[in-house]
Amino acid sequence: MHVTHSFGAWFDDQSRVLILGTMPSPKSREAGFYYAHPQNRFWRVLPMLYGEAPLVGDIPKQKEFLTRHHIALWDVLASCEIEGASDASIRNPVPNRMREILNCAPIEAIFCTGQKAGTLFKRYCQKDCAIQARVLPSTSPANCAVKLEQLLERYAVIRQITDRRKQTEL
């Protein structure tokens, strides 16, 4: 099935960290926002890093959280052929233009949620960015081999960056 990204990047002119997935899942496309599948652990992990309650299914609070912590969300791809939410099935990828965010926000770090997002970023987007992306484990329910504690440990680098930025603003 050919899929075109159906909603925009989430960022503002204060975003410091950019987190990239591959392409929104069917549930995310239906909801119109990122990581909307109720079994995806993204909206459990990110708030937990900051000592906050999970934000599963609460898009207004998710957006407020991202803004408050200077985190931008987008996907590497603007369109592709994909079966369901299977990154392994991606064919004919068309990348998003990362400059849309990088020209507007002082992004200091880029993270990809999963190996496929990292591979696609490196292949299609890296040359246009002055920042190399770091690959974090996918929070997808398909990546159940990586436990919640391991996700928290690996994603902690995001909080380290945003906290460091907040300290320099004081």
GROMACS .gro file of C-alpha atoms in nm:
model
  170
    1MET     CA    1   0.000   0.000   0.000
    2HIS     CA    2   0.134   0.345  -0.089
    3VAL     CA    3   0.122   0.575   0.214
    4THR     CA    4   0.183   0.950   0.227
    5HIS     CA    5   0.261   1.115   0.560
    6SER     CA    6  -0.072   1.270   0.654
    7PHE     CA    7   0.026   1.515   0.931
    8GLY     CA    8   0.312   1.753   0.989
    9ALA     CA    9   0.617   1.762   1.206
   10TRP     CA   10   0.571   1.873   1.565
   11PHE     CA   11   0.822   2.143   1.659
   12ASP     CA   12   0.862   2.510   1.742
   13ASP     CA   13   1.144   2.762   1.736
   14GLN     CA   14   1.264   2.637   2.076
   15SER     CA   15   1.295   2.265   1.986
   16ARG     CA   16   1.640   2.130   2.071
   17VAL     CA   17   1.598   1.756   2.017
   18LEU     CA   18   1.448   1.593   1.706
   19ILE     CA   19   1.312   1.239   1.736
   20LEU     CA   20   1.243   1.061   1.407
   21GLY     CA   21   1.046   0.746   1.334
   22THR     CA   22   1.018   0.589   0.991
   23MET     CA   23   0.654   0.644   0.889
   24PRO     CA   24   0.335   0.678   1.097
   25SER     CA   25   0.159   0.351   1.172
   26PRO     CA   26  -0.204   0.304   1.064
   27LYS     CA   27  -0.312   0.395   1.421
   28SER     CA   28  -0.100   0.711   1.416
   29ARG     CA   29  -0.238   0.813   1.077
   30GLU     CA   30  -0.589   0.754   1.210
   31ALA     CA   31  -0.520   0.965   1.522
   32GLY     CA   32  -0.324   1.230   1.334
   33PHE     CA   33  -0.026   1.222   1.569
   34TYR     CA   34   0.284   1.024   1.649
   35TYR     CA   35   0.311   0.688   1.828
   36ALA     CA   36  -0.066   0.649   1.870
   37HIS     CA   37  -0.083   0.270   1.890
   38PRO     CA   38  -0.181   0.199   2.253
   39GLN     CA   39   0.083  -0.076   2.280
   40ASN     CA   40   0.365   0.149   2.157
   41ARG     CA   41   0.577   0.242   2.459
   42PHE     CA   42   0.690   0.584   2.335
   43TRP     CA   43   0.434   0.780   2.542
   44ARG     CA   44   0.524   0.574   2.848
   45VAL     CA   45   0.901   0.604   2.812
   46LEU     CA   46   0.942   0.974   2.733
   47PRO     CA   47   0.730   1.107   3.023
   48MET     CA   48   0.887   0.857   3.263
   49LEU     CA   49   1.229   1.005   3.185
   50TYR     CA   50   1.105   1.333   3.334
   51GLY     CA   51   0.923   1.175   3.629
   52GLU     CA   52   0.583   1.233   3.468
   53ALA     CA   53   0.281   1.009   3.415
   54PRO     CA   54   0.235   0.821   3.086
   55LEU     CA   55   0.057   1.016   2.813
   56VAL     CA   56  -0.085   0.730   2.607
   57GLY     CA   57  -0.378   0.852   2.396
   58ASP     CA   58  -0.376   1.214   2.519
   59ILE     CA   59  -0.258   1.413   2.217
   60PRO     CA   60  -0.307   1.764   2.366
   61LYS     CA   61  -0.098   1.667   2.670
   62GLN     CA   62   0.160   1.497   2.446
   63LYS     CA   63   0.201   1.818   2.247
   64GLU     CA   64   0.228   2.026   2.563
   65PHE     CA   65   0.491   1.784   2.700
   66LEU     CA   66   0.699   1.802   2.381
   67THR     CA   67   0.684   2.181   2.373
   68ARG     CA   68   0.775   2.214   2.740
   69HIS     CA   69   1.076   1.986   2.698
   70HIS     CA   70   1.186   2.133   2.362
   71ILE     CA   71   1.138   1.806   2.173
   72ALA     CA   72   1.041   1.785   1.806
   73LEU     CA   73   0.884   1.479   1.641
   74TRP     CA   74   0.875   1.381   1.277
   75ASP     CA   75   0.945   1.087   1.052
   76VAL     CA   76   1.226   1.018   0.810
   77LEU     CA   77   0.984   0.941   0.527
   78ALA     CA   78   0.727   1.158   0.350
   79SER     CA   79   0.587   0.856   0.164
   80CYS     CA   80   0.657   0.492   0.087
   81GLU     CA   81   0.497   0.159   0.014
   82ILE     CA   82   0.441  -0.026   0.340
   83GLU     CA   83   0.239  -0.319   0.471
   84GLY     CA   84   0.060  -0.212   0.788
   85ALA     CA   85   0.322  -0.079   1.028
   86SER     CA   86   0.602  -0.313   0.922
   87ASP     CA   87   0.925  -0.119   0.871
   88ALA     CA   88   1.071  -0.432   0.709
   89SER     CA   89   0.817  -0.402   0.426
   90ILE     CA   90   0.909  -0.042   0.327
   91ARG     CA   91   0.966   0.004  -0.045
   92ASN     CA   92   1.016   0.311  -0.265
   93PRO     CA   93   1.088   0.552   0.022
   94VAL     CA   94   1.067   0.928  -0.032
   95PRO     CA   95   1.238   1.121   0.251
   96ASN     CA   96   1.111   1.426   0.433
   97ARG     CA   97   1.319   1.740   0.399
   98MET     CA   98   1.487   1.774   0.737
   99ARG     CA   99   1.577   2.135   0.657
  100GLU     CA  100   1.209   2.224   0.722
  101ILE     CA  101   1.284   2.183   1.091
  102LEU     CA  102   1.658   2.251   1.099
  103ASN     CA  103   1.613   2.593   0.938
  104CYS     CA  104   1.352   2.693   1.197
  105ALA     CA  105   1.463   2.535   1.524
  106PRO     CA  106   1.799   2.517   1.707
  107ILE     CA  107   1.815   2.136   1.697
  108GLU     CA  108   2.120   2.007   1.884
  109ALA     CA  109   2.061   1.632   1.858
  110ILE     CA  110   1.871   1.393   1.632
  111PHE     CA  111   1.753   1.049   1.742
  112CYS     CA  112   1.595   0.776   1.532
  113THR     CA  113   1.354   0.533   1.695
  114GLY     CA  114   1.474   0.204   1.555
  115GLN     CA  115   1.732   0.068   1.315
  116LYS     CA  116   1.521   0.115   1.002
  117ALA     CA  117   1.465   0.485   1.076
  118GLY     CA  118   1.839   0.520   1.140
  119THR     CA  119   1.932   0.345   0.816
  120LEU     CA  120   1.686   0.551   0.611
  121PHE     CA  121   1.803   0.875   0.775
  122LYS     CA  122   2.166   0.795   0.699
  123ARG     CA  123   2.088   0.701   0.339
  124TYR     CA  124   1.849   0.982   0.248
  125CYS     CA  125   1.882   1.269   0.498
  126GLN     CA  126   2.226   1.274   0.658
  127LYS     CA  127   2.393   1.468   0.376
  128ASP     CA  128   2.151   1.761   0.430
  129CYS     CA  129   2.202   1.772   0.806
  130ALA     CA  130   2.502   1.893   1.000
  131ILE     CA  131   2.400   1.660   1.283
  132GLN     CA  132   2.446   1.284   1.283
  133ALA     CA  133   2.150   1.088   1.412
  134ARG     CA  134   2.184   0.846   1.700
  135VAL     CA  135   1.977   0.530   1.684
  136LEU     CA  136   1.765   0.432   1.984
  137PRO     CA  137   1.569   0.108   2.018
  138SER     CA  138   1.221   0.110   1.872
  139THR     CA  139   0.937   0.153   2.122
  140SER     CA  140   0.708  -0.049   1.896
  141PRO     CA  141   0.525  -0.349   2.043
  142ALA     CA  142   0.701  -0.553   1.771
  143ASN     CA  143   1.029  -0.483   1.956
  144CYS     CA  144   0.919  -0.665   2.271
  145ALA     CA  145   1.269  -0.812   2.322
  146VAL     CA  146   1.377  -0.471   2.454
  147LYS     CA  147   1.223  -0.429   2.799
  148LEU     CA  148   1.088  -0.103   2.940
  149GLU     CA  149   1.386  -0.062   3.173
  150GLN     CA  150   1.625  -0.094   2.879
  151LEU     CA  151   1.429   0.165   2.681
  152LEU     CA  152   1.444   0.406   2.974
  153GLU     CA  153   1.818   0.354   3.004
  154ARG     CA  154   1.883   0.417   2.633
  155TYR     CA  155   1.639   0.710   2.600
  156ALA     CA  156   1.785   0.886   2.905
  157VAL     CA  157   2.026   1.069   2.673
  158ILE     CA  158   1.730   1.278   2.553
  159ARG     CA  159   1.669   1.410   2.902
  160GLN     CA  160   2.040   1.474   2.951
  161ILE     CA  161   2.040   1.700   2.645
  162THR     CA  162   1.719   1.886   2.732
  163ASP     CA  163   1.825   1.930   3.096
  164ARG     CA  164   2.166   2.061   2.992
  165ARG     CA  165   1.994   2.315   2.766
  166LYS     CA  166   1.758   2.425   3.045
  167GLN     CA  167   2.055   2.482   3.278
  168THR     CA  168   2.227   2.708   3.024
  169GLU     CA  169   1.905   2.909   2.988
  170LEU     CA  170   1.896   2.988   3.362
   0.00000   0.00000   0.00000
